[in-house]
Amino acid sequence: MQESKKMGKKMNVAVVGATGAVGVEVLKTLDKRNFPLKGLRLLASARSENRRLLFRDEELPVEVLSADSFQGIDVALFCAGAARSREFAAAAVAAGAVVVDNSSAFRMDPKVPLVVPEVNGEDVRKHQGIIANPNCTTTIMLVAVKPLYDISPIRRIVVSTYQSASGAGAKGMDELWTQTADVLAGKPAKPVTFQHPYAFNLFSHNTTIGENGYNEEEMKMVNETRKIMHDDTIQVCPTCVRVPVLRSHAESIVVEQARKVSVDEALAALSKAPGIKVVDDRAANHFPMPNESNDQYDVLVGRIREDLSCANGLALFVCGDQLLKGAALNAVQIAELLV
């Protein structure tokens, strides 16, 4: 994976939501990948006023986000939720910044590119001031299936997700920690952020169920997949589930392709694809696991096998860090493409 240290142009960058779970990971990623920074501005709500965050051995002040926060900024990485993005993205663009937005606010806007650099990085050239970061589950899935699509077009995807607490931000992670400690101490798990007890439990993703029976998270996977892949013919059947894992999402994926693709073909393509690490040791029963994908840039892909129920089907299992490839890393990679 190309790192930013190979790039020459330096940029003034603003991180909106710098004190949140994704914002913190953005700062770590900018540092680790040696992003060519000319200046860095940290922005957050009034609750974070007077806070300072350490970046490259320097304590930087956190400023209160306002419409005037973007003067002189080249790239604004928004990590503060859809409401903040809708309120302030236009101001950032008006000030001359390119917005890379981590929220759902602009993903399905036909004028806004929806980008996974390993999949459709060339789409960044089409931006009109805003580039959207896809939903984390969509991003992790498409990194894994794009090399298979390149061998033979994918007609149908059936995917079940096992989604971590980090998808709900720091408050989701805190709730899992607190409930786990309470249950181990013999106390009841008290739901606050989530509708149901989280410790030692799993439940359907906590978004609204639509009239078709699918929740919002599932429909994001359907619609975003088609937009990113530029293929409205792909049929996607998702089931999204919360599991008591802190920060990495796992996904069980079955793809049906236009022609039969062998396991060896799939392994060869996946092994050389960017952003992927193949973990597929049948003898040792060692396949992708959340605790091995935490803090990793690559999506782990394994359990690659023929779908016994479908002539042109392949099954695989993937894990990816929700805070990194599912959010912060993907945003920084988009910024790197802008450089």
C-alpha positions as a printed NumPy array, in Angstrom:
array([[  0.   ,   0.   ,   0.   ],
       [  1.529,   3.302,  -1.076],
       [  2.242,   5.683,   1.779],
       [  2.026,   9.449,   1.701],
       [  5.733,   9.939,   2.433],
       [  6.328,   9.426,  -1.306],
       [  4.234,  12.511,  -2.118],
       [  5.637,  16.005,  -2.391],
       [  2.762,  18.501,  -2.149],
       [  1.895,  19.584,   1.393],
       [ -1.634,  20.373,   2.485],
       [ -3.442,  22.196,   5.236],
       [ -5.832,  19.662,   6.76 ],
       [ -8.765,  20.085,   9.14 ],
       [-10.178,  17.168,  11.115],
       [-13.798,  17.734,  12.112],
       [-14.742,  15.62 ,  15.132],
       [-11.1  ,  15.264,  16.118],
       [-11.877,  14.058,  19.636],
       [-14.236,  11.247,  18.581],
       [-13.32 ,   7.603,  17.998],
       [-12.863,   8.02 ,  14.224],
       [-11.212,  11.423,  14.544],
       [ -8.584,  10.046,  16.902],
       [ -7.822,   7.263,  14.411],
       [ -7.575,   9.807,  11.579],
       [ -4.866,  11.646,  13.51 ],
       [ -2.966,   8.413,  14.153],
       [ -3.265,   7.46 ,  10.482],
       [ -2.073,  10.848,   9.214],
       [  0.974,  10.449,  11.422],
       [  1.685,   6.796,  10.687],
       [  1.386,   7.25 ,   6.922],
       [  3.525,  10.422,   6.958],
       [  0.82 ,  12.461,   5.29 ],
       [  2.417,  15.635,   3.834],
       [  0.979,  18.186,   6.218],
       [  1.575,  21.896,   5.926],
       [ -0.761,  22.552,   8.821],
       [ -3.332,  20.688,  10.93 ],
       [ -6.476,  22.152,  12.48 ],
       [ -8.482,  20.159,  15.029],
       [-12.195,  20.93 ,  15.203],
       [-14.928,  19.641,  17.488],
       [-18.046,  20.719,  19.35 ],
       [-18.063,  23.169,  22.243],
       [-17.85 ,  20.206,  24.631],
       [-14.219,  19.754,  23.595],
       [-13.257,  23.419,  23.89 ],
       [ -9.901,  23.945,  25.666],
       [ -8.823,  20.356,  25.041],
       [ -5.425,  19.682,  23.48 ],
       [ -4.401,  16.584,  21.529],
       [ -0.876,  15.289,  21.008],
       [  0.213,  15.017,  17.383],
       [  3.812,  14.394,  16.313],
       [  5.129,  15.395,  19.743],
       [  3.183,  18.653,  19.716],
       [  0.05 ,  19.504,  21.689],
       [ -2.499,  21.045,  19.345],
       [ -5.562,  22.98 ,  20.541],
       [ -9.049,  21.735,  19.698],
       [-11.062,  24.582,  18.223],
       [-14.837,  24.901,  18.278],
       [-16.3  ,  24.046,  14.881],
       [-17.962,  26.927,  13.048],
       [-18.646,  28.028,   9.483],
       [-15.476,  30.151,   9.668],
       [-13.198,  27.229,  10.587],
       [-11.996,  26.391,   7.081],
       [-10.101,  29.418,   5.797],
       [ -6.814,  28.249,   4.26 ],
       [ -7.758,  24.567,   4.516],
       [ -7.075,  22.294,   1.532],
       [ -8.737,  19.099,   2.797],
       [-11.376,  18.794,   5.53 ],
       [-11.839,  15.306,   6.944],
       [-15.329,  15.191,   8.476],
       [-15.765,  12.596,  11.249],
       [-18.585,  14.115,  13.298],
       [-21.789,  12.547,  11.944],
       [-24.297,  13.383,   9.244],
       [-25.881,  16.368,  10.998],
       [-22.554,  18.188,  11.334],
       [-21.633,  17.312,   7.751],
       [-24.881,  18.729,   6.388],
       [-24.442,  21.862,   8.484],
       [-20.8  ,  22.673,   7.755],
       [-19.62 ,  20.894,   4.577],
       [-20.869,  23.663,   2.293],
       [-18.924,  26.239,   4.304],
       [-15.763,  24.188,   3.951],
       [-16.22 ,  23.882,   0.193],
       [-16.962,  27.612,  -0.101],
       [-13.688,  28.322,   1.68 ],
       [-11.811,  26.271,  -0.933],
       [-11.445,  22.959,   0.877],
       [-12.229,  19.51 ,  -0.465],
       [-14.438,  17.673,   2.032],
       [-13.887,  13.964,   2.651],
       [-16.996,  13.01 ,   4.577],
       [-17.23 ,   9.912,   6.791],
       [-20.964,  10.217,   7.406],
       [-23.998,   9.058,   5.44 ],
       [-24.965,  12.631,   4.521],
       [-23.823,  12.652,   0.879],
       [-23.169,   9.026,  -0.016],
       [-26.065,   8.603,  -2.395],
       [-25.938,  12.113,  -3.852],
       [-25.338,  11.536,  -7.586],
       [-22.963,  14.543,  -7.68 ],
       [-20.753,  13.146,  -4.9  ],
       [-18.227,  10.362,  -5.61 ],
       [-18.406,   7.445,  -3.165],
       [-14.885,   6.056,  -3.012],
       [-12.939,   3.033,  -1.844],
       [ -9.426,   3.705,  -3.221],
       [ -8.683,   0.036,  -3.933],
       [-11.955,  -0.293,  -5.833],
       [-12.779,   2.988,  -7.616],
       [-10.033,   5.435,  -6.707],
       [-10.29 ,   7.128, -10.109],
       [-13.706,   8.52 ,  -9.071],
       [-12.05 ,  11.163,  -6.879],
       [-11.393,  13.148, -10.062],
       [-15.135,  13.661, -10.459],
       [-15.628,  15.543,  -7.2  ],
       [-17.305,  18.931,  -6.968],
       [-15.951,  19.719,  -3.533],
       [-17.201,  16.7  ,  -1.573],
       [-16.106,  13.052,  -1.617],
       [-17.995,  10.52 ,   0.5  ],
       [-16.534,   7.684,   2.533],
       [-18.782,   4.586,   2.231],
       [-20.373,   2.738,   5.108],
       [-17.811,   0.604,   6.921],
       [-19.461,  -2.719,   6.091],
       [-19.655,  -1.844,   2.398],
       [-16.013,  -0.756,   2.302],
       [-14.683,  -3.917,   3.942],
       [-16.807,  -6.14 ,   1.714],
       [-15.875,  -4.45 ,  -1.549],
       [-12.147,  -4.518,  -0.87 ],
       [-12.534,  -8.301,  -0.622],
       [-14.846,  -8.913,  -3.588],
       [-13.42 ,  -6.45 ,  -6.148],
       [-10.568,  -8.813,  -7.177],
       [-13.176, -11.529,  -7.782],
       [-15.366,  -9.145,  -9.773],
       [-12.372,  -8.348, -11.985],
       [-12.082, -12.044, -12.889],
       [-15.785, -12.451, -13.647],
       [-18.677, -10.022, -13.   ],
       [-20.597, -10.65 ,  -9.791],
       [-24.326, -11.158, -10.242],
       [-25.341, -11.635,  -6.611],
       [-23.926, -11.193,  -3.12 ],
       [-25.358, -12.719,   0.057],
       [-23.615, -11.226,   3.071],
       [-24.05 , -11.556,   6.831],
       [-22.159,  -9.05 ,   8.94 ],
       [-20.896,  -9.396,  12.502],
       [-20.452,  -5.763,  13.505],
       [-18.395,  -4.386,  16.342],
       [-19.252,  -1.803,  18.991],
       [-16.952,   0.791,  17.415],
       [-19.511,   1.276,  14.646],
       [-21.509,   3.237,  17.209],
       [-18.46 ,   5.278,  18.211],
       [-16.813,   5.657,  21.589],
       [-20.15 ,   5.438,  23.394],
       [-20.816,   2.027,  21.839],
       [-17.412,   0.728,  22.875],
       [-17.846,   2.126,  26.386],
       [-21.207,   0.399,  26.711],
       [-19.717,  -2.967,  25.763],
       [-16.888,  -2.533,  28.297],
       [-19.279,  -1.442,  31.058],
       [-21.864,  -4.169,  30.463],
       [-19.214,  -6.878,  30.252],
       [-17.746,  -5.811,  33.585],
       [-21.222,  -5.627,  35.12 ],
       [-22.237,  -9.111,  33.935],
       [-18.972, -10.646,  35.138],
       [-19.611,  -9.015,  38.518],
       [-23.072, -10.57 ,  38.66 ],
       [-24.925,  -7.38 ,  37.794],
       [-27.489,  -6.953,  34.996],
       [-26.468,  -5.446,  31.679],
       [-28.22 ,  -2.083,  31.362],
       [-28.752,  -0.903,  27.748],
       [-28.222,   2.82 ,  27.167],
       [-26.741,   3.349,  23.706],
       [-28.285,   0.183,  22.305],
       [-31.816,  -1.14 ,  22.642],
       [-30.725,  -4.573,  23.856],
       [-28.104,  -5.919,  26.272],
       [-24.773,  -6.066,  24.428],
       [-22.458,  -8.087,  26.661],
       [-22.513, -11.816,  25.774],
       [-25.291, -11.152,  23.282],
       [-25.907, -10.301,  19.631],
       [-28.83 ,  -8.643,  17.913],
       [-30.04 ,  -7.218,  14.621],
       [-28.289,  -3.968,  13.727],
       [-29.746,  -1.023,  15.636],
       [-31.121,   0.943,  12.693],
       [-34.707,   1.439,  11.572],
       [-36.423,  -1.424,   9.757],
       [-37.978,  -0.378,   6.453],
       [-41.181,  -1.598,   4.85 ],
       [-39.215,  -4.226,   2.896],
       [-37.97 ,  -5.785,   6.157],
       [-34.375,  -4.594,   5.739],
       [-32.794,  -2.121,   8.14 ],
       [-30.957,   1.053,   7.135],
       [-27.519,  -0.53 ,   7.514],
       [-28.491,  -3.33 ,   5.164],
       [-29.884,  -0.975,   2.529],
       [-26.662,   1.036,   2.659],
       [-24.82 ,  -2.095,   1.581],
       [-27.254,  -2.66 ,  -1.277],
       [-27.21 ,   0.872,  -2.672],
       [-23.584,   1.774,  -1.992],
       [-22.299,  -1.424,  -3.602],
       [-24.024,  -0.591,  -6.866],
       [-22.798,   3.005,  -6.851],
       [-19.159,   2.192,  -6.049],
       [-18.98 ,  -0.687,  -8.514],
       [-20.847,   1.271, -11.224],
       [-23.053,  -1.775, -11.68 ],
       [-26.771,  -1.496, -10.954],
       [-27.303,  -5.144, -11.858],
       [-25.591,  -6.532,  -8.74 ],
       [-28.143,  -8.113,  -6.402],
       [-27.24 ,  -7.843,  -2.707],
       [-28.962,  -9.631,   0.187],
       [-27.467,  -8.44 ,   3.501],
       [-28.15 ,  -9.327,   7.129],
       [-26.421,  -6.979,   9.576],
       [-25.892,  -8.018,  13.193],
       [-24.212,  -6.415,  16.214],
       [-21.809,  -8.717,  18.055],
       [-19.894,  -8.097,  21.314],
       [-16.559,  -7.274,  19.652],
       [-14.855,  -3.922,  20.206],
       [-13.643,  -2.643,  16.844],
       [-13.361,  -5.065,  13.919],
       [-16.24 ,  -6.091,  11.676],
       [-16.467,  -9.611,  10.261],
       [-18.504, -10.622,   7.221],
       [-19.581, -13.95 ,   5.753],
       [-19.869, -13.395,   1.998],
       [-21.19 , -15.576,  -0.822],
       [-20.802, -14.31 ,  -4.387],
       [-22.432, -15.669,  -7.531],
       [-20.446, -14.825, -10.663],
       [-21.041, -14.867, -14.402],
       [-18.749, -17.877, -14.748],
       [-17.291, -20.412, -12.391],
       [-14.153, -19.089, -10.677],
       [-11.999, -21.732,  -9.027],
       [-10.68 , -21.445,  -5.496],
       [ -7.119, -21.327,  -6.862],
       [ -8.04 , -18.462,  -9.227],
       [ -9.641, -16.575,  -6.364],
       [ -6.671, -17.101,  -4.053],
       [ -4.242, -15.932,  -6.715],
       [ -6.23 , -12.756,  -7.364],
       [ -6.777, -11.982,  -3.692],
       [ -3.132, -12.603,  -2.8  ],
       [ -1.908,  -9.829,  -5.107],
       [ -4.761,  -7.362,  -4.564],
       [ -4.094,  -4.088,  -2.693],
       [ -5.431,  -3.749,   0.843],
       [ -5.865,  -7.499,   1.384],
       [ -4.057, -10.074,   3.498],
       [ -5.06 , -13.672,   2.806],
       [ -5.501, -15.704,   6.001],
       [ -6.529, -19.132,   4.815],
       [ -4.824, -22.033,   6.6  ],
       [ -7.182, -24.993,   6.455],
       [ -4.791, -27.389,   8.196],
       [ -4.508, -25.138,  11.236],
       [ -8.149, -23.965,  11.023],
       [ -6.769, -20.421,  10.979],
       [ -8.923, -17.872,   9.19 ],
       [ -9.734, -14.149,   9.626],
       [-10.517, -13.123,  13.205],
       [-11.397,  -9.716,  14.649],
       [ -8.61 ,  -9.804,  17.225],
       [ -6.063, -10.214,  14.425],
       [ -7.516,  -7.443,  12.271],
       [ -7.582,  -4.832,  15.049],
       [ -5.19 ,  -1.948,  14.266],
       [ -4.449,  -3.428,  10.835],
       [ -4.759,  -1.551,   7.561],
       [ -5.435,  -4.663,   5.469],
       [ -8.733,  -6.502,   5.21 ],
       [ -8.191, -10.142,   6.183],
       [ -9.73 , -12.602,   3.713],
       [-10.026, -16.39 ,   4.073],
       [-12.277, -19.467,   4.218],
       [-12.355, -19.311,   0.422],
       [-14.347, -22.253,  -0.896],
       [-16.876, -23.265,  -3.501],
       [-20.511, -22.577,  -2.758],
       [-21.998, -26.068,  -2.781],
       [-25.462, -24.652,  -3.479],
       [-24.573, -22.604,  -6.565],
       [-22.732, -23.559,  -9.753],
       [-20.847, -20.253, -10.047],
       [-20.586, -19.404,  -6.364],
       [-17.711, -18.748,  -3.98 ],
       [-17.88 , -18.327,  -0.207],
       [-15.397, -16.358,   1.892],
       [-14.999, -14.804,   5.316],
       [-13.445, -11.39 ,   5.949],
       [-12.483,  -9.163,   8.853],
       [-11.55 ,  -5.495,   8.818],
       [-10.884,  -2.833,  11.415],
       [-14.043,  -0.717,  11.455],
       [-12.243,   2.383,  12.712],
       [ -9.453,   2.102,  10.131],
       [-10.38 ,   0.644,   6.74 ],
       [-14.027,   1.122,   7.649],
       [-13.527,   4.827,   8.338],
       [-10.29 ,   6.691,   9.164],
       [ -7.844,   4.892,   6.883],
       [-10.184,   5.035,   3.889],
       [-10.639,   8.797,   4.413],
       [ -6.891,   9.411,   4.611],
       [ -6.321,   7.277,   1.504],
       [ -8.826,   9.462,  -0.353],
       [ -6.915,  12.54 ,   0.819],
       [ -3.717,  10.925,  -0.463],
       [ -5.322,  10.559,  -3.891],
       [ -6.082,  14.278,  -3.8  ],
       [ -2.402,  14.969,  -3.109]])
